[in-house]
Amino acid sequence: MGSSATDAVQVINASGSSPFVLICDHASNRFPERYGDHGLTPHQRLMHVAWDPGALAVALSLVDRLDAPLVHSNVSRLIIDCNRDIDAVDLIPVVSERTDIQANAGISQSERDYRMENFHAPFHAAIDALLDTRLAENRETIVVTVHSFTPTYKDVVRPWPIGLIHGTDETFTRALREALEEDDPTLNVGWNEPYSARNGVTYTLEHHGDGRRLPATMIEIRHDTILEPPGVASWASRLARCLQSAREGWLQRATTGHLGGAVPAAAAPNRQT
Ligand SMILES: [Zn+2]
């Protein structure tokens, strides 16, 4: 199946046959041994401040359903947030929603460097290596990042069971929204909700997707719907179905010229970016 793991990152089903490459930045609430409990209670380490609850379960189910490769982080976002640019103020957050992360306050430059070199860089290097291999093999590639969000943030209730976020190129994300709405017309699909690129949350999406001119989308699932296996199975099944139909519609538009943005790698065989 082609899996590899380090302290920072795990790559699952690297040679999977799917055009979709799954990425899960906030998969883990693991704190490497040198950080102890990071000044957090067991309860805090289980909550969304530390990771995206349920997101990895959905991503793993999509691996099985689509035969897709998955790259996921093995370290809590409270050590370093792999979905942030290296100069972002919340790369190593000192506060998350209303939780002070005291252990991150006033850390030395050498500790920042350590976290970048040992956790952030290897995560993105693993994604780069996977994408480099696929593009060298001229394989069609669509980048899909999988996240979850908390139902309530700073007392504001978030009504969408799912939100879609796009980077520079919104065409594939739009096709996925159409597929989801066609699949269930009653589904309230958030568009650039509960965040958007303006909030600085699209580093991975833009760096690996738009940066390589690959179609890409960021999926955010409200985590109360994916904490138990039936919810995980239900979302994974729906997403597998809708990602495939979104791709079909999107490819059709791409090859008939009704598409402003990225061209699928399969339709542009000589593109190497
Ligand atoms: Zn996330």
Short mmCIF file of C-alpha atoms and ligand atoms in Angstrom, two decimals:
data_model
loop_
_atom_site.label_atom_id
_atom_site.label_comp_id
_atom_site.label_asym_id
_atom_site.label_seq_id
_atom_site.Cartn_x
_atom_site.Cartn_y
_atom_site.Cartn_z
CA MET A 1 0.00 0.00 0.00
CA GLY A 2 3.08 2.25 0.33
CA SER A 3 2.97 3.89 3.73
CA SER A 4 5.66 5.75 5.62
CA ALA A 5 5.69 7.57 8.93
CA THR A 6 8.01 9.83 10.87
CA ASP A 7 7.59 11.77 14.07
CA ALA A 8 6.08 14.60 12.03
CA VAL A 9 4.09 13.14 9.20
CA GLN A 10 2.45 10.00 7.92
CA VAL A 11 1.93 9.10 4.27
CA ILE A 12 -0.69 6.45 3.61
CA ASN A 13 -1.37 4.62 0.34
CA ALA A 14 1.21 6.75 -1.48
CA SER A 15 0.74 4.94 -4.78
CA GLY A 16 -3.08 4.99 -4.65
CA SER A 17 -4.76 5.10 -8.04
CA SER A 18 -7.11 8.04 -7.35
CA PRO A 19 -6.71 11.47 -8.97
CA PHE A 20 -7.42 12.89 -5.50
CA VAL A 21 -4.56 13.56 -3.09
CA LEU A 22 -5.85 13.94 0.46
CA ILE A 23 -4.13 16.14 3.02
CA CYS A 24 -5.02 16.43 6.70
CA ASP A 25 -3.03 19.20 8.41
CA HIS A 26 -4.76 19.01 11.79
CA ALA A 27 -5.13 15.24 12.01
CA SER A 28 -3.35 14.73 15.30
CA ASN A 29 -3.55 15.80 18.94
CA ARG A 30 -0.22 14.19 19.68
CA PHE A 31 2.39 16.09 21.71
CA PRO A 32 5.91 14.72 21.20
CA GLU A 33 7.55 13.54 24.41
CA ARG A 34 9.79 16.58 24.86
CA TYR A 35 6.66 18.77 25.28
CA GLY A 36 5.05 16.73 28.07
CA ASP A 37 1.40 17.79 28.42
CA HIS A 38 2.29 21.23 27.01
CA GLY A 39 0.60 22.81 30.03
CA LEU A 40 -2.82 21.57 28.91
CA THR A 41 -5.37 19.44 30.71
CA PRO A 42 -6.36 16.08 29.21
CA HIS A 43 -9.70 17.68 28.33
CA GLN A 44 -8.02 20.55 26.46
CA ARG A 45 -5.80 18.12 24.57
CA LEU A 46 -8.92 16.33 23.32
CA MET A 47 -10.70 19.50 22.23
CA HIS A 48 -10.58 21.28 18.88
CA VAL A 49 -7.90 23.71 20.07
CA ALA A 50 -5.39 20.84 19.77
CA TRP A 51 -6.56 19.31 16.47
CA ASP A 52 -9.51 18.76 14.12
CA PRO A 53 -11.57 16.02 15.81
CA GLY A 54 -12.93 13.51 13.31
CA ALA A 55 -11.04 14.87 10.30
CA LEU A 56 -8.51 12.04 10.14
CA ALA A 57 -11.27 9.42 10.46
CA VAL A 58 -13.07 10.91 7.45
CA ALA A 59 -9.80 11.19 5.50
CA LEU A 60 -8.91 7.55 6.23
CA SER A 61 -12.33 6.42 5.11
CA LEU A 62 -11.84 8.40 1.88
CA VAL A 63 -8.49 6.63 1.38
CA ASP A 64 -10.39 3.33 1.31
CA ARG A 65 -13.31 4.51 -0.77
CA LEU A 66 -11.26 6.35 -3.42
CA ASP A 67 -7.93 4.46 -3.27
CA ALA A 68 -6.43 7.91 -2.65
CA PRO A 69 -3.10 8.73 -1.03
CA LEU A 70 -3.20 10.69 2.21
CA VAL A 71 -0.58 12.85 3.89
CA HIS A 72 -1.38 13.75 7.48
CA SER A 73 0.41 15.52 10.29
CA ASN A 74 1.39 13.56 13.39
CA VAL A 75 1.69 16.53 15.73
CA SER A 76 -0.82 18.87 17.40
CA ARG A 77 -1.37 22.25 15.78
CA LEU A 78 -0.50 23.71 19.18
CA ILE A 79 3.13 22.64 18.67
CA ILE A 80 3.16 24.16 15.19
CA ASP A 81 0.31 24.75 12.77
CA CYS A 82 1.18 23.05 9.48
CA ASN A 83 -1.56 25.00 7.72
CA ARG A 84 0.14 28.34 8.33
CA ASP A 85 2.88 30.15 6.48
CA ILE A 86 6.16 30.22 8.38
CA ASP A 87 5.81 33.95 9.12
CA ALA A 88 2.15 33.79 10.25
CA VAL A 89 1.52 35.17 13.75
CA ASP A 90 -0.44 32.06 14.69
CA LEU A 91 2.11 29.56 13.34
CA ILE A 92 2.85 28.69 16.98
CA PRO A 93 -0.28 30.04 18.67
CA VAL A 94 -0.16 31.63 22.11
CA VAL A 95 -3.95 31.74 22.25
CA SER A 96 -6.54 29.55 20.53
CA GLU A 97 -10.14 30.74 20.70
CA ARG A 98 -10.12 31.46 24.44
CA THR A 99 -7.45 29.04 25.59
CA ASP A 100 -4.08 30.58 26.48
CA ILE A 101 -1.28 28.34 25.32
CA GLN A 102 1.20 29.43 27.99
CA ALA A 103 3.81 26.91 26.89
CA ASN A 104 4.07 28.75 23.54
CA ALA A 105 4.52 32.22 25.04
CA GLY A 106 8.00 33.67 24.69
CA ILE A 107 9.67 30.60 23.21
CA SER A 108 13.20 31.04 21.89
CA GLN A 109 14.13 31.36 18.23
CA SER A 110 15.97 28.07 18.48
CA GLU A 111 12.82 26.32 19.70
CA ARG A 112 10.85 27.92 16.84
CA ASP A 113 13.51 26.70 14.42
CA TYR A 114 13.37 23.23 15.98
CA ARG A 115 9.61 22.99 15.43
CA MET A 116 9.85 24.30 11.88
CA GLU A 117 12.65 21.90 10.96
CA ASN A 118 11.22 18.85 12.70
CA PHE A 119 7.46 19.17 12.15
CA HIS A 120 6.39 21.85 9.65
CA ALA A 121 9.08 21.32 7.00
CA PRO A 122 8.87 17.48 6.91
CA PHE A 123 5.07 17.65 6.55
CA HIS A 124 5.28 19.91 3.50
CA ALA A 125 8.28 18.02 2.12
CA ALA A 126 6.23 14.81 2.22
CA ILE A 127 3.42 16.50 0.26
CA ASP A 128 5.95 17.92 -2.22
CA ALA A 129 7.57 14.51 -2.71
CA LEU A 130 4.21 12.86 -3.36
CA LEU A 131 3.11 15.56 -5.81
CA ASP A 132 6.51 15.60 -7.56
CA THR A 133 6.27 11.85 -8.12
CA ARG A 134 2.74 12.04 -9.47
CA LEU A 135 3.48 14.94 -11.79
CA ALA A 136 6.64 13.22 -13.05
CA GLU A 137 4.41 10.25 -13.87
CA ASN A 138 1.99 12.64 -15.54
CA ARG A 139 -0.87 11.59 -13.27
CA GLU A 140 -3.96 13.70 -12.89
CA THR A 141 -3.93 15.29 -9.43
CA ILE A 142 -6.58 17.17 -7.47
CA VAL A 143 -5.57 18.40 -4.00
CA VAL A 144 -8.21 17.93 -1.28
CA THR A 145 -7.52 19.12 2.26
CA VAL A 146 -9.78 17.75 4.99
CA HIS A 147 -10.54 19.70 8.18
CA SER A 148 -13.20 19.93 10.87
CA PHE A 149 -14.55 22.93 12.73
CA THR A 150 -16.15 23.48 16.10
CA PRO A 151 -19.97 23.94 16.12
CA THR A 152 -19.66 27.08 18.27
CA TYR A 153 -16.80 29.58 18.19
CA LYS A 154 -16.62 32.41 20.73
CA ASP A 155 -20.34 31.86 21.44
CA VAL A 156 -21.34 32.13 17.78
CA VAL A 157 -23.21 29.08 16.48
CA ARG A 158 -22.10 27.86 13.07
CA PRO A 159 -25.07 26.53 11.10
CA TRP A 160 -23.30 24.81 8.19
CA PRO A 161 -22.66 21.07 8.51
CA ILE A 162 -19.98 21.53 5.83
CA GLY A 163 -18.02 24.46 4.46
CA LEU A 164 -15.90 24.69 1.32
CA ILE A 165 -12.98 27.06 1.00
CA HIS A 166 -11.05 27.88 -2.15
CA GLY A 167 -7.68 29.46 -2.80
CA THR A 168 -6.79 31.55 -5.85
CA ASP A 169 -8.63 29.24 -8.22
CA GLU A 170 -12.18 28.48 -7.16
CA THR A 171 -13.28 26.32 -10.10
CA PHE A 172 -12.95 22.86 -8.58
CA THR A 173 -14.41 24.04 -5.27
CA ARG A 174 -17.41 25.44 -7.14
CA ALA A 175 -17.88 22.10 -8.92
CA LEU A 176 -17.81 20.33 -5.56
CA ARG A 177 -20.42 22.69 -4.13
CA GLU A 178 -22.69 21.95 -7.09
CA ALA A 179 -22.17 18.21 -6.63
CA LEU A 180 -23.00 18.40 -2.91
CA GLU A 181 -26.12 20.48 -3.56
CA GLU A 182 -27.26 18.13 -6.27
CA ASP A 183 -26.67 15.15 -3.99
CA ASP A 184 -28.79 16.72 -1.23
CA PRO A 185 -30.64 19.96 -2.09
CA THR A 186 -31.38 20.53 1.62
CA LEU A 187 -27.70 20.59 2.56
CA ASN A 188 -26.53 24.01 3.82
CA VAL A 189 -23.08 24.25 2.23
CA GLY A 190 -21.02 27.12 3.64
CA TRP A 191 -19.08 28.98 0.96
CA ASN A 192 -15.77 30.17 2.35
CA GLU A 193 -17.21 29.33 5.79
CA PRO A 194 -16.41 29.17 8.62
CA TYR A 195 -13.19 30.77 7.34
CA SER A 196 -11.77 31.95 4.06
CA ALA A 197 -8.41 32.63 2.50
CA ARG A 198 -8.54 36.13 4.05
CA ASN A 199 -8.18 34.53 7.49
CA GLY A 200 -4.83 33.03 6.52
CA VAL A 201 -6.11 29.46 6.71
CA THR A 202 -5.30 28.35 3.18
CA TYR A 203 -1.52 27.94 3.32
CA THR A 204 -1.48 24.25 2.40
CA LEU A 205 -4.24 24.64 -0.19
CA GLU A 206 -2.55 27.55 -1.95
CA HIS A 207 1.03 26.39 -1.55
CA HIS A 208 0.49 22.91 -2.95
CA GLY A 209 -2.64 23.40 -5.05
CA ASP A 210 -2.63 26.89 -6.57
CA GLY A 211 1.17 27.04 -6.28
CA ARG A 212 1.42 24.15 -8.71
CA ARG A 213 -1.62 25.18 -10.72
CA LEU A 214 -3.42 22.06 -9.59
CA PRO A 215 -7.16 22.04 -8.90
CA ALA A 216 -7.62 22.15 -5.15
CA THR A 217 -10.24 22.50 -2.46
CA MET A 218 -10.47 22.73 1.30
CA ILE A 219 -13.27 20.83 3.03
CA GLU A 220 -14.39 21.78 6.54
CA ILE A 221 -16.85 19.45 8.28
CA ARG A 222 -18.58 20.51 11.51
CA HIS A 223 -17.02 18.12 13.98
CA ASP A 224 -20.12 17.21 15.98
CA THR A 225 -21.24 15.24 12.90
CA ILE A 226 -18.06 13.11 12.67
CA LEU A 227 -17.28 12.10 16.23
CA GLU A 228 -18.92 8.67 15.88
CA PRO A 229 -18.34 6.01 13.20
CA PRO A 230 -21.79 6.28 11.53
CA GLY A 231 -21.28 10.03 10.96
CA VAL A 232 -17.78 9.43 9.63
CA ALA A 233 -19.06 6.75 7.23
CA SER A 234 -21.95 8.92 6.10
CA TRP A 235 -19.74 11.95 5.33
CA ALA A 236 -17.00 9.88 3.72
CA SER A 237 -19.48 8.11 1.49
CA ARG A 238 -21.11 11.37 0.45
CA LEU A 239 -17.78 13.09 -0.14
CA ALA A 240 -16.40 10.19 -2.16
CA ARG A 241 -19.50 10.30 -4.37
CA CYS A 242 -19.51 14.08 -4.72
CA LEU A 243 -15.76 14.46 -5.30
CA GLN A 244 -16.05 12.01 -8.18
CA SER A 245 -19.04 13.72 -9.73
CA ALA A 246 -17.44 17.15 -9.19
CA ARG A 247 -14.37 15.91 -11.05
CA GLU A 248 -16.47 14.63 -13.94
CA GLY A 249 -18.32 17.92 -14.33
CA TRP A 250 -15.14 19.90 -13.92
CA LEU A 251 -13.21 17.85 -16.49
CA GLN A 252 -16.04 18.24 -18.95
CA ARG A 253 -15.95 22.01 -18.58
CA ALA A 254 -12.15 22.06 -18.71
CA THR A 255 -11.99 20.14 -21.97
CA THR A 256 -14.76 22.19 -23.58
CA GLY A 257 -13.01 25.41 -22.61
CA HIS A 258 -15.60 26.73 -20.15
CA LEU A 259 -13.14 26.98 -17.35
CA GLY A 260 -11.19 30.02 -16.33
CA GLY A 261 -8.74 28.51 -13.90
CA ALA A 262 -6.49 25.50 -13.61
CA VAL A 263 -6.39 22.91 -16.36
CA PRO A 264 -6.34 19.30 -15.20
CA ALA A 265 -2.88 17.76 -15.36
CA ALA A 266 -4.29 15.04 -17.59
CA ALA A 267 -5.50 17.66 -20.06
CA ALA A 268 -2.14 19.46 -20.05
CA PRO A 269 0.32 16.60 -20.32
CA ASN A 270 3.43 18.72 -20.64
CA ARG A 271 2.82 20.94 -17.70
CA GLN A 272 5.51 20.58 -15.05
CA THR A 273 5.33 23.20 -12.33
ZN ZN B 1 -8.12 22.36 10.44
#
